[in-house]
Coordinates of C-alpha atoms and ligand atoms in Angstrom, one line a residue:
M1 CA -7.7 -3.4 29.1
R2 CA -9.1 -4.0 25.6
I3 CA -7.3 -5.7 22.8
A4 CA -8.1 -4.7 19.2
R5 CA -6.9 -6.9 16.3
T6 CA -8.3 -4.9 13.5
L7 CA -8.3 -1.2 12.6
A8 CA -12.1 -1.1 12.9
E9 CA -11.9 -2.6 16.4
F10 CA -9.1 -0.2 17.3
R11 CA -11.1 2.9 16.1
Q12 CA -14.3 1.7 17.8
A13 CA -12.6 0.9 21.1
S14 CA -10.7 4.3 21.2
T15 CA -13.9 6.2 20.3
E16 CA -15.8 4.4 23.1
L17 CA -13.1 4.9 25.7
L18 CA -12.7 8.6 24.8
S19 CA -16.4 9.2 25.0
A20 CA -16.2 8.7 28.8
F21 CA -14.2 12.0 29.2
D22 CA -15.3 15.6 29.0
Q23 CA -12.0 16.7 27.5
P24 CA -10.5 13.6 26.1
S25 CA -6.9 13.1 25.0
F26 CA -5.5 10.1 23.3
G27 CA -1.9 8.8 23.7
L28 CA -0.5 6.2 21.4
V29 CA 2.7 4.2 22.2
P30 CA 3.8 2.4 19.0
T31 CA 6.0 -0.7 19.7
M32 CA 7.1 -3.9 18.1
G33 CA 6.4 -5.9 21.2
A34 CA 9.1 -7.8 23.1
L35 CA 8.5 -5.2 25.7
H36 CA 10.8 -4.2 28.6
A37 CA 10.9 -1.7 31.4
G38 CA 11.8 1.1 28.9
H39 CA 8.4 0.5 27.2
A40 CA 6.6 0.5 30.5
E41 CA 8.1 3.9 31.2
L42 CA 6.7 5.2 27.9
V43 CA 3.3 3.9 28.8
R44 CA 3.5 5.4 32.3
A45 CA 4.5 8.8 30.8
A46 CA 1.5 8.7 28.5
V47 CA -0.9 7.6 31.3
A48 CA 0.2 10.6 33.4
A49 CA -0.8 13.0 30.6
E50 CA -3.7 11.4 28.6
S51 CA -7.2 10.1 29.3
V52 CA -6.8 7.1 27.1
V53 CA -3.5 5.3 26.3
A54 CA -3.2 2.7 23.6
A55 CA -0.1 0.8 22.7
S56 CA 0.4 -0.9 19.4
I57 CA 2.3 -4.2 19.0
F58 CA 3.3 -4.9 15.4
V59 CA 6.5 -6.4 14.1
N60 CA 6.9 -4.3 11.0
P61 CA 8.5 -6.3 8.1
L62 CA 9.2 -3.1 6.1
Q63 CA 11.9 -2.0 8.5
F64 CA 13.9 -5.3 8.4
G65 CA 16.5 -5.6 5.7
D66 CA 17.3 -9.2 6.5
P67 CA 14.5 -11.7 6.4
A68 CA 16.3 -13.8 9.0
D69 CA 16.4 -10.8 11.4
L70 CA 12.6 -10.4 11.0
E71 CA 12.1 -14.2 11.6
R72 CA 14.1 -14.2 14.8
Y73 CA 12.6 -11.0 16.3
P74 CA 11.0 -12.1 19.6
R75 CA 7.2 -12.4 19.7
T76 CA 6.0 -12.3 23.3
L77 CA 2.4 -11.1 23.1
E78 CA 1.1 -12.6 26.3
A79 CA 3.9 -11.1 28.5
D80 CA 3.6 -7.8 26.5
V81 CA -0.1 -7.5 27.3
E82 CA 0.6 -8.1 31.0
L83 CA 3.3 -5.4 31.1
L84 CA 1.1 -2.9 29.3
E85 CA -1.8 -3.5 31.6
S86 CA 0.3 -3.1 34.7
A87 CA 1.7 0.2 33.3
G88 CA -1.8 1.5 32.9
A89 CA -2.6 1.2 29.2
T90 CA -6.3 1.0 28.4
L91 CA -6.1 -0.4 24.9
V92 CA -3.7 -2.6 22.9
F93 CA -3.7 -2.7 19.1
A94 CA -2.1 -5.9 17.9
P95 CA -2.9 -6.2 14.2
S96 CA -1.9 -9.0 11.8
Q97 CA 0.4 -8.3 8.8
Q98 CA -2.7 -8.8 6.5
E99 CA -4.5 -6.1 8.5
M100 CA -1.6 -3.6 8.3
Y101 CA -0.7 -4.3 4.7
P102 CA -3.9 -5.6 3.0
G103 CA -2.5 -4.8 -0.5
G104 CA 0.7 -6.7 0.2
E105 CA 4.0 -4.6 0.1
P106 CA 2.9 -1.0 0.0
M107 CA 3.5 0.7 -3.3
V108 CA 3.5 4.1 -1.8
R109 CA 5.8 4.7 1.2
V110 CA 7.1 7.5 3.3
S111 CA 10.7 8.4 2.4
A112 CA 12.9 9.3 5.3
G113 CA 15.1 11.5 3.0
S114 CA 18.7 12.2 3.6
L115 CA 18.5 11.9 7.4
G116 CA 17.4 8.3 6.8
T117 CA 20.6 7.4 5.1
V118 CA 23.2 8.3 7.7
F119 CA 24.4 6.5 10.8
E120 CA 21.8 3.7 11.5
G121 CA 20.3 4.4 8.1
A122 CA 23.7 3.8 6.4
S123 CA 24.0 0.3 7.9
R124 CA 20.3 -0.5 7.5
P125 CA 19.3 0.8 4.0
G126 CA 15.5 1.3 3.8
H127 CA 15.1 0.8 7.6
F128 CA 13.8 4.3 8.3
D129 CA 11.5 4.4 5.3
G130 CA 9.9 1.3 6.6
A131 CA 9.7 2.6 10.1
L132 CA 8.2 5.9 9.1
T133 CA 5.7 4.2 6.8
V134 CA 4.3 2.1 9.6
V135 CA 4.4 5.0 12.1
A136 CA 2.3 7.0 9.6
K137 CA -0.1 4.1 9.3
L138 CA -0.3 3.8 13.1
L139 CA -0.8 7.5 13.6
H140 CA -3.7 7.5 11.1
A141 CA -5.1 4.4 12.7
G142 CA -5.1 6.1 16.1
T143 CA -6.8 9.2 14.8
P144 CA -10.3 9.2 16.4
Q145 CA -12.7 8.8 13.5
S146 CA -14.7 11.9 12.5
A147 CA -17.8 10.4 10.9
G148 CA -18.5 10.6 7.2
Y149 CA -15.1 12.0 6.0
R150 CA -14.8 11.7 2.2
A151 CA -12.7 13.2 -0.6
Y152 CA -13.8 13.4 -4.2
F153 CA -11.6 13.0 -7.3
G154 CA -12.4 12.9 -11.0
Q155 CA -12.1 9.6 -12.8
K156 CA -10.6 11.5 -15.8
D157 CA -7.2 11.6 -13.9
A158 CA -7.3 7.9 -13.5
Q159 CA -3.7 7.4 -12.5
Q160 CA -3.9 10.2 -9.9
L161 CA -7.1 8.6 -8.5
A162 CA -5.5 5.2 -8.3
L163 CA -2.5 6.6 -6.5
V164 CA -4.6 8.5 -4.0
R165 CA -6.6 5.4 -3.3
R166 CA -3.4 3.4 -2.9
M167 CA -1.9 6.0 -0.6
V168 CA -5.0 6.1 1.5
L169 CA -4.9 2.2 1.7
D170 CA -1.2 1.9 2.2
L171 CA -0.9 4.7 4.8
N172 CA -4.3 4.3 6.5
F173 CA -5.5 7.9 5.9
P174 CA -8.9 8.0 7.7
V175 CA -10.8 9.2 4.7
Q176 CA -12.9 7.5 2.1
I177 CA -12.0 8.3 -1.6
V178 CA -14.9 8.8 -4.0
G179 CA -14.2 8.6 -7.8
V180 CA -16.6 10.8 -9.8
P181 CA -17.2 9.8 -13.5
T182 CA -15.7 12.0 -16.2
V183 CA -18.0 14.7 -17.6
R184 CA -17.9 15.0 -21.4
S185 CA -19.1 17.4 -24.1
A186 CA -22.1 16.3 -26.1
E187 CA -19.6 15.0 -28.8
G188 CA -17.6 13.0 -26.2
L189 CA -14.6 15.2 -25.4
A190 CA -13.6 14.8 -21.7
L191 CA -14.0 18.2 -20.0
S192 CA -10.6 19.6 -18.9
S193 CA -9.5 23.1 -17.9
R194 CA -7.0 22.8 -20.8
N195 CA -9.7 22.4 -23.5
R196 CA -10.0 26.2 -23.6
F197 CA -6.6 26.4 -25.3
L198 CA -7.8 24.3 -28.3
S199 CA -8.8 25.9 -31.5
T200 CA -12.1 24.9 -33.1
A201 CA -10.3 22.6 -35.5
E202 CA -8.2 21.0 -32.7
A203 CA -11.3 20.5 -30.5
G204 CA -12.9 18.6 -33.4
A205 CA -9.7 16.6 -34.0
A206 CA -9.5 15.7 -30.2
L207 CA -12.7 13.8 -30.5
V208 CA -10.8 11.0 -32.0
L209 CA -9.5 10.2 -28.5
S210 CA -12.8 9.4 -26.9
R211 CA -13.9 7.6 -30.1
A212 CA -10.9 5.3 -29.9
L213 CA -11.7 4.6 -26.2
R214 CA -15.3 3.9 -27.0
L215 CA -14.3 1.5 -29.7
L216 CA -12.3 -0.5 -27.2
A217 CA -15.1 -0.4 -24.6
E218 CA -17.6 -1.7 -27.3
R219 CA -15.2 -4.5 -28.2
A220 CA -14.7 -5.4 -24.5
A221 CA -18.5 -5.4 -24.0
R222 CA -18.9 -7.8 -26.9
H223 CA -16.1 -10.0 -25.5
E224 CA -14.1 -9.5 -28.7
A225 CA -10.3 -9.2 -28.9
L226 CA -9.4 -5.5 -28.1
D227 CA -7.2 -4.9 -31.2
I228 CA -5.5 -1.9 -29.6
D229 CA -3.5 -1.3 -32.7
S230 CA -6.5 -0.5 -34.9
A231 CA -7.8 1.9 -32.2
A232 CA -4.3 3.6 -32.2
A233 CA -4.5 3.7 -36.0
L234 CA -7.8 5.6 -35.7
I235 CA -6.1 8.2 -33.6
N236 CA -3.0 8.4 -35.8
S237 CA -5.3 9.0 -38.8
E238 CA -6.0 12.5 -37.4
P239 CA -3.1 14.8 -38.4
L240 CA -3.7 17.4 -35.6
V241 CA -3.3 14.7 -33.0
D242 CA 0.1 13.4 -31.8
L243 CA -0.5 10.2 -29.9
D244 CA 1.7 9.7 -26.8
Y245 CA 0.2 6.4 -25.6
L246 CA -2.9 4.3 -25.9
E247 CA -2.7 1.4 -23.4
V248 CA -5.0 -1.0 -21.7
V249 CA -4.0 -1.7 -18.1
D250 CA -5.0 -3.4 -14.9
P251 CA -7.2 -0.8 -13.1
L252 CA -5.4 -1.2 -9.8
S253 CA -1.7 -1.7 -10.7
F254 CA -1.8 0.0 -14.1
A255 CA 0.3 -2.9 -15.4
P256 CA -0.3 -3.3 -19.2
L257 CA -2.5 -6.2 -20.1
A258 CA -0.6 -9.3 -20.9
A259 CA -0.4 -10.2 -24.7
E260 CA -2.8 -13.1 -24.4
R261 CA -5.5 -10.9 -22.9
R262 CA -5.0 -8.2 -25.5
E263 CA -5.3 -10.7 -28.4
T264 CA -8.0 -13.1 -27.2
P265 CA -11.7 -12.5 -26.5
F266 CA -11.9 -10.0 -23.7
T267 CA -13.1 -10.9 -20.2
G268 CA -12.8 -9.4 -16.8
S269 CA -12.0 -5.8 -16.2
A270 CA -9.4 -3.3 -17.4
L271 CA -8.9 0.4 -18.0
A272 CA -8.0 1.9 -21.4
L273 CA -5.8 5.0 -21.1
V274 CA -4.9 7.6 -23.7
A275 CA -2.7 10.6 -23.8
A276 CA -2.0 12.8 -26.8
K277 CA -0.8 16.3 -27.8
V278 CA -3.5 18.1 -29.7
G279 CA -2.1 21.4 -31.0
P280 CA -0.5 23.0 -27.9
V281 CA -2.4 20.9 -25.4
R282 CA -1.7 17.6 -23.8
L283 CA -4.9 15.7 -23.2
I284 CA -5.6 12.6 -21.2
D285 CA -8.7 10.4 -21.1
N286 CA -9.6 6.9 -20.1
I287 CA -12.5 4.4 -20.1
P288 CA -13.2 1.4 -18.0
L289 CA -13.5 -1.9 -19.9
G290 CA -15.7 -4.9 -19.1
S291 CA -16.8 -5.4 -15.6
A292 CA -14.8 -2.2 -14.5
G293 CA -17.3 -0.2 -16.6
Ligands
PAF301 O1 10.9 1.7 17.7 C1 10.1 0.8 17.3 O2 9.8 -0.1 18.1 C2 9.6 0.7 15.9 O3 10.6 1.2 15.0 C3 8.3 1.4 15.7 C4 8.4 2.9 16.1 C5 7.2 0.8 16.6 C6 7.8 1.3 14.3 O4 7.6 0.0 13.9

């Protein structure tokens, strides 16, 4: 029986084990360890039906409300591995917490909905959200890899792209996300399906958005203070444009830059975001700053 500690090892081992069969099928038995005869029965049922059976052992902190309960949960890896082997499992996936949650506490989670709030869910708030989140991750982890699977998203919708990346990270979707740079008109307006609703005057006025972003990018490149207020003033000087926000944020968390980083010579990386109503159309745009650019 093979033991995989990382997602990469798990995928490689399952692919190799499956390749020995003409009509392979894969059975996954998720557990939190501390195994007993009931678990052995799960494994035996899987072994009877599938060509390759893997069990996962991971004590999932997300489904424990009380830290003391998580601390005291039994960890018996050696005995668990013996039980799984004698029940006929061919692969064990025993990842670390860092391997399962490399970005720390997942920002994006599965919600168990109303069924997750009654009976056990009523006495253990959040328990089923945590359990479903890790099960989703394990199911993705167990999916035999199809080579070269990628999905492409525009960088113009920066927040959407960040959330999709984060979901794929948090929930182990077996796909690589590729961000494609924003395409702009010759004058700098970010292309959008909504631009067709702009009059000629509004399309001209909208250019102030990319101009303000470029101003911030140039200051960042020269390691000057960003002076976001003056970039906002540039946008506000255009009467056809109603600014919603102009903000500089961390490119991963989208947390606004702390005051000292906004006001002192710029270093590192950040993302400048803008949203505004131009005539009837809400437009968004963004530009990477510093080493994010
Ligand atoms: O039932 C369990 O052991 C756990 O809730 C599960 C399904 C392995 C998720 O951590």
